Short mmCIF file of C-alpha atoms in Angstrom, two decimals:
data_model
loop_
_atom_site.label_atom_id
_atom_site.label_comp_id
_atom_site.label_asym_id
_atom_site.label_seq_id
_atom_site.Cartn_x
_atom_site.Cartn_y
_atom_site.Cartn_z
CA MET A 124 0.00 0.00 0.00
CA ILE A 125 2.85 2.38 0.77
CA ALA A 126 4.09 2.04 -2.81
CA ASN A 127 0.51 2.71 -4.00
CA LYS A 128 0.32 -0.71 -5.65
CA LEU A 129 -3.21 -1.18 -4.44
CA PRO A 130 -4.33 -4.17 -6.53
CA GLU A 131 -1.24 -6.11 -5.44
CA ALA A 132 -1.71 -5.03 -1.84
CA GLU A 133 -5.34 -6.13 -1.92
CA ARG A 134 -4.40 -9.56 -3.27
CA GLU A 135 -1.70 -10.04 -0.64
CA LEU A 136 -3.84 -8.81 2.25
CA THR A 137 -6.77 -10.99 1.15
CA ALA A 138 -4.50 -14.02 0.91
CA LEU A 139 -3.04 -13.30 4.36
CA ALA A 140 -6.51 -12.89 5.85
CA GLU A 141 -7.52 -16.24 4.38
CA ARG A 142 -4.39 -17.96 5.73
CA GLN A 143 -4.62 -16.29 9.16
CA PRO A 144 -8.32 -15.53 9.71
CA MET A 145 -7.86 -14.69 13.39
CA LEU A 146 -5.42 -11.83 12.70
CA ALA A 147 -7.11 -8.44 12.75
CA GLY A 148 -4.34 -6.52 11.00
CA PRO A 149 -4.94 -7.75 7.45
CA TYR A 150 -8.63 -6.89 7.74
CA ALA A 151 -7.87 -3.43 9.11
CA ASN A 152 -5.42 -2.79 6.29
CA LEU A 153 -7.97 -4.00 3.75
CA GLY A 154 -10.39 -1.51 5.29
CA ILE A 155 -7.90 1.30 4.78
CA LEU A 156 -7.28 0.17 1.21
CA TYR A 157 -11.00 -0.04 0.44
CA PHE A 158 -11.57 3.39 1.95
CA ARG A 159 -8.79 4.87 -0.20
CA THR A 160 -10.36 3.41 -3.31
CA GLY A 161 -13.91 4.56 -2.52
CA ARG A 162 -15.28 1.16 -1.54
CA THR A 163 -16.78 2.39 1.71
CA ALA A 164 -19.27 -0.45 2.23
CA ASP A 165 -16.42 -2.97 1.93
CA ALA A 166 -14.28 -0.82 4.22
CA VAL A 167 -16.95 -0.81 6.93
CA LYS A 168 -17.41 -4.56 6.67
CA VAL A 169 -13.74 -5.49 7.05
CA LEU A 170 -13.03 -2.82 9.69
CA GLU A 171 -15.92 -4.12 11.78
CA HIS A 172 -14.49 -7.62 11.38
CA ALA A 173 -11.05 -6.40 12.49
CA ILE A 174 -12.65 -4.75 15.52
CA ALA A 175 -14.48 -7.97 16.39
CA LEU A 176 -11.15 -9.78 16.35
CA ASN A 177 -9.15 -7.12 18.18
CA PRO A 178 -10.84 -3.87 19.24
CA ARG A 179 -8.03 -1.35 18.81
CA PRO A 180 -8.40 2.44 18.88
CA ALA A 181 -6.83 2.78 15.42
CA TYR A 182 -9.45 0.49 13.91
CA TYR A 183 -12.29 2.47 15.45
CA ASN A 184 -10.69 5.69 14.22
CA GLU A 185 -10.51 4.36 10.67
CA LEU A 186 -14.12 3.21 10.90
CA GLY A 187 -15.11 6.68 12.09
CA MET A 188 -13.45 8.27 9.07
CA VAL A 189 -15.34 5.96 6.72
CA HIS A 190 -18.64 6.77 8.44
CA ARG A 191 -17.89 10.49 8.33
CA THR A 192 -17.20 10.29 4.59
CA GLU A 193 -20.54 8.54 4.12
CA GLY A 194 -22.32 11.30 6.05
CA ARG A 195 -23.10 8.94 8.93
CA PHE A 196 -22.03 11.44 11.58
CA GLU A 197 -23.60 9.73 14.59
CA ALA A 198 -21.85 6.46 13.71
CA ALA A 199 -18.59 8.36 13.18
CA GLU A 200 -18.91 10.03 16.58
CA GLN A 201 -19.58 6.67 18.23
CA ALA A 202 -16.51 5.12 16.58
CA TYR A 203 -14.21 7.98 17.65
CA ARG A 204 -15.63 7.91 21.18
CA ARG A 205 -15.08 4.16 21.37
CA ALA A 206 -11.45 4.69 20.31
CA LEU A 207 -11.06 7.20 23.14
CA GLU A 208 -12.69 4.84 25.65
CA LEU A 209 -10.01 2.30 24.79
CA ASP A 210 -7.22 4.88 24.83
CA PRO A 211 -8.01 8.41 26.08
CA ASP A 212 -4.66 9.54 24.68
CA TYR A 213 -5.23 8.32 21.12
CA ALA A 214 -4.37 11.56 19.34
CA TYR A 215 -5.99 10.85 15.98
CA ALA A 216 -9.38 10.11 17.50
CA HIS A 217 -9.22 13.50 19.23
CA LEU A 218 -8.30 15.15 15.94
CA ASN A 219 -11.06 13.43 13.99
CA LEU A 220 -13.68 14.05 16.66
CA GLY A 221 -12.69 17.72 16.61
CA ILE A 222 -13.03 17.82 12.82
CA LEU A 223 -16.42 16.10 13.04
CA TYR A 224 -17.74 18.59 15.61
CA ASP A 225 -16.19 21.62 13.92
CA LEU A 226 -16.75 21.11 10.21
CA TYR A 227 -19.60 18.64 9.97
CA LEU A 228 -21.80 19.20 13.02
CA GLN A 229 -21.11 22.95 13.44
CA GLN A 230 -20.37 22.54 17.16
CA PRO A 231 -17.14 24.48 17.66
CA GLU A 232 -17.43 24.50 21.45
CA ARG A 233 -17.30 20.68 21.40
CA ALA A 234 -14.47 20.62 18.85
CA LEU A 235 -12.11 22.88 20.78
CA PRO A 236 -11.15 20.51 23.63
CA HIS A 237 -10.40 17.74 21.14
CA TYR A 238 -8.19 19.97 19.02
CA GLU A 239 -6.39 21.12 22.16
CA ARG A 240 -5.91 17.55 23.34
CA TYR A 241 -4.57 16.54 19.92
CA ARG A 242 -2.11 19.46 20.04
CA ALA A 243 -0.90 18.31 23.47
CA LEU A 244 -0.55 14.68 22.39
CA ALA A 245 1.07 15.30 18.99
CA PRO A 246 2.88 18.64 19.20
CA GLY A 247 5.07 17.89 16.19
CA GLU A 248 2.02 17.47 13.96
CA ALA A 249 -0.14 20.25 15.36
CA GLY A 250 0.80 23.21 13.15
CA THR A 251 -2.48 23.39 11.25
CA VAL A 252 -4.52 22.50 14.33
CA GLU A 253 -2.95 25.47 16.12
CA LYS A 254 -4.60 27.74 13.53
CA TRP A 255 -7.91 25.91 13.90
CA ILE A 256 -7.77 26.38 17.67
CA ALA A 257 -7.17 30.12 17.29
CA ASP A 258 -10.03 30.37 14.79
CA LEU A 259 -12.40 28.39 17.02
CA LYS A 260 -11.57 30.56 20.03
CA ARG A 261 -12.26 33.65 17.96
CA ARG A 262 -15.54 32.26 16.63
CA THR A 263 -16.80 31.01 20.00
CA SER A 264 -15.86 34.32 21.62
CA GLN A 265 -17.77 36.27 18.96
CA ALA A 266 -20.78 33.98 19.36
CA ALA A 267 -20.71 34.51 23.14
CA ASP A 268 -20.57 38.28 22.60
CA ARG A 269 -23.58 38.14 20.28
CA ASN A 270 -25.53 36.03 22.75
CA LYS A 271 -24.84 38.56 25.51
CA GLY A 272 -25.91 41.44 23.29
CA GLY A 273 -22.36 42.72 22.95
CA ARG A 274 -20.88 44.96 20.25
CA ASN A 275 -22.26 42.87 17.42
CA GLY A 276 -25.57 42.08 19.13
#
C-alpha cells in the first residue's frame, strides 16, 4: 500500500486474511485500502471484522473516518468515542472528533477541547490545528458576545 500498488496489496492482504483468519491486522489494512479506493461499504465490513477480532483504537478511528465520509455522523462520533474509551490519549481520535464537531456538526465549542488535546498529544504534527484552535476561540468568543448582546448584538 505504501508504494501505491493497491491491486497487489489487496491480493496479498486478502490471501493473508484467508491464511490467518484470526489476525485483525490484514482486515484493518484492507479496510484502509477499500476506503482509499472509494469502496466504503467494503471498508466498513472489514473494519468491523477487524474490531471484532481485536478492538483497537486505530481500527475504530478508521471506521469513524469511513462513516464520516458517508455522512453517517452519529456512527462516526460513536466510533471515535469508542477509540477514546479504549485509549483516552489516542491523538488521531481527538483530531477526527474535533473535525467532526467543527466542520460537519457545526459545534465548535465541542471541537475545541479535542483539538487542544490533539495538540498536546502530537505537538510535532499540530501546526495546522494550532490555527484551527485560534479560529475556534475567535468564533466562539464572537458567538458569546452576540448572545450577551455585545458589540455585534
